[in-house]
PDB file of C-alpha atoms and ligand atoms in Angstrom:
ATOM      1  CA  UNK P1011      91.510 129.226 106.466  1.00 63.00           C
ATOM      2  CA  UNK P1012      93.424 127.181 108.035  1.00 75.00           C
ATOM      3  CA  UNK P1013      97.172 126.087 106.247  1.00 86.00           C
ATOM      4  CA  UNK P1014      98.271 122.596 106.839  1.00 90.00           C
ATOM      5  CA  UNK P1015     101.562 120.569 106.082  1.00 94.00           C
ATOM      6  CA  UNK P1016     102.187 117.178 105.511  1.00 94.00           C
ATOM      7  CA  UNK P1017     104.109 114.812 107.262  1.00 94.00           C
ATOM      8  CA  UNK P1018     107.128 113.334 104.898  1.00 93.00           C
ATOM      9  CA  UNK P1019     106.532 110.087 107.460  1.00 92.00           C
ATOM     10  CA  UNK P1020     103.447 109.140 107.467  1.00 91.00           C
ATOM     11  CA  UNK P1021     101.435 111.269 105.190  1.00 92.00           C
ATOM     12  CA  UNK P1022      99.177 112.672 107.646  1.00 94.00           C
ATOM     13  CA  UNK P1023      97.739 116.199 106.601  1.00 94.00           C
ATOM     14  CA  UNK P1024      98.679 118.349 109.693  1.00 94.00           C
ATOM     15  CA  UNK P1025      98.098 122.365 110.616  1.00 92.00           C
ATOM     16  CA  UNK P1026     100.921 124.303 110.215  1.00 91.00           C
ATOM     17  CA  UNK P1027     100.702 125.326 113.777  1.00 93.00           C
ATOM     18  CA  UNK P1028     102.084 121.941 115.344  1.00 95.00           C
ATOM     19  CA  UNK P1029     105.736 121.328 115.209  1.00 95.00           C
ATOM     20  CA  UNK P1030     105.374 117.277 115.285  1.00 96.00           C
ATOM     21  CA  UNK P1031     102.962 114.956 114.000  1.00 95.00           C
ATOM     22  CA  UNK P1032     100.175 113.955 115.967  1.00 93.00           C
ATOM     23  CA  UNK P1033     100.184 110.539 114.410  1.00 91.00           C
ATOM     24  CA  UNK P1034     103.953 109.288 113.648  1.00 93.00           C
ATOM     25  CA  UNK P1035     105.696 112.371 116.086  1.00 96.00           C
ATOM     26  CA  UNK P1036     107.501 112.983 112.903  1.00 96.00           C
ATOM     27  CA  UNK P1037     109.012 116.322 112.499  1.00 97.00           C
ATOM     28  CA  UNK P1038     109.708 116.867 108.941  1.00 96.00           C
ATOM     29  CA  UNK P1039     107.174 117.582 106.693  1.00 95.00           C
ATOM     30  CA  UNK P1040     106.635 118.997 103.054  1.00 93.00           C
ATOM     31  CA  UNK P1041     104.523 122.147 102.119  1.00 88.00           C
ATOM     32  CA  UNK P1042     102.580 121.120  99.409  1.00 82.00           C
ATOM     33  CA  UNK P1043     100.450 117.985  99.868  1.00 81.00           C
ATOM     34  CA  UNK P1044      99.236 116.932  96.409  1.00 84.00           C
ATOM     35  CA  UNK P1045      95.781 115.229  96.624  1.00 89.00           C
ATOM     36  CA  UNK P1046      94.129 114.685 100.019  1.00 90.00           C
ATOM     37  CA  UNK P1047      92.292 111.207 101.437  1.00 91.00           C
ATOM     38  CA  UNK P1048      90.215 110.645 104.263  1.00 94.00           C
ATOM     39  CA  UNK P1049      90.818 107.556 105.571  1.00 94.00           C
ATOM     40  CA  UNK P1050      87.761 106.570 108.268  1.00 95.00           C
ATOM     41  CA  UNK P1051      88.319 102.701 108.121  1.00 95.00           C
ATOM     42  CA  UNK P1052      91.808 102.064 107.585  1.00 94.00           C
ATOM     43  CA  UNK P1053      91.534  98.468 108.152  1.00 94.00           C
ATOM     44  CA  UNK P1054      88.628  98.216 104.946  1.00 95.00           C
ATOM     45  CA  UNK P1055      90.300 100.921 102.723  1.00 93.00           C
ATOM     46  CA  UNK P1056      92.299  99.555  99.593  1.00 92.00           C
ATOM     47  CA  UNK P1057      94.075 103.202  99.510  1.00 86.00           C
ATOM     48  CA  UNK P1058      94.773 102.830 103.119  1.00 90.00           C
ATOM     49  CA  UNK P1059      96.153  99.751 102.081  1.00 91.00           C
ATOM     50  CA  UNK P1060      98.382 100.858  99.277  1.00 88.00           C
ATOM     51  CA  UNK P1061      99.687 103.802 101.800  1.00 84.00           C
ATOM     52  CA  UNK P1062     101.081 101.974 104.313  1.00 87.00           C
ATOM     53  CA  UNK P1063      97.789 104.191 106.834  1.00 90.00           C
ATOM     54  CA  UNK P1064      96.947 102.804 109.840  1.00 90.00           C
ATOM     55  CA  UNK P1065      95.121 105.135 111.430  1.00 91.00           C
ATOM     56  CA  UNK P1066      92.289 107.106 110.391  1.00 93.00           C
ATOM     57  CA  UNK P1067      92.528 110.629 109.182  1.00 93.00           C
ATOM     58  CA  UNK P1068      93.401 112.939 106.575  1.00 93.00           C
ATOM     59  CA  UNK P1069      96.659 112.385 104.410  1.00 93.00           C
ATOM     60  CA  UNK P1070      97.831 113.236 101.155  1.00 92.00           C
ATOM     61  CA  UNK P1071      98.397 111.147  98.327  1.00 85.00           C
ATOM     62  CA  UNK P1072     101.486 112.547  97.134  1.00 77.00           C
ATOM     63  CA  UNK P1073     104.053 114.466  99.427  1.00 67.00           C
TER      64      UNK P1073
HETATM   65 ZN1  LIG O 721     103.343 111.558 110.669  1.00 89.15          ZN
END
């Protein structure tokens, strides 16, 4: 199984393997996501919304 992180940024869930974030280039993130969201339409999604996500993909509610 795969272990992921989560950007302190943006939220994004991202593997453990990748130094920055894909989505924000942020570099520090938190170990222990609480909660996880996948956001497909980010423009339609109330959570998205509430988040601050503008971009699909998976983030945690919590970091
Ligand atoms: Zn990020």
């Amino acid at each position: 199984m795969k272990k992921i992180k989560v950007c302190k940024k943006c939220k994004a869930l991202v593997e453990s393997n990748l130094d920055e974030c894909p989505l924000c280039h942020g570099k520090e993130f938190g170990e222990n996501p609480k909660g996880m969201i996948i956001v497909l339409d980010p423009k339609n999604s109330e959570i998205a919304k509430k988040l601050g996500i503008g971009k699909e993909g998976k983030y945690a509610v919590k970091v």
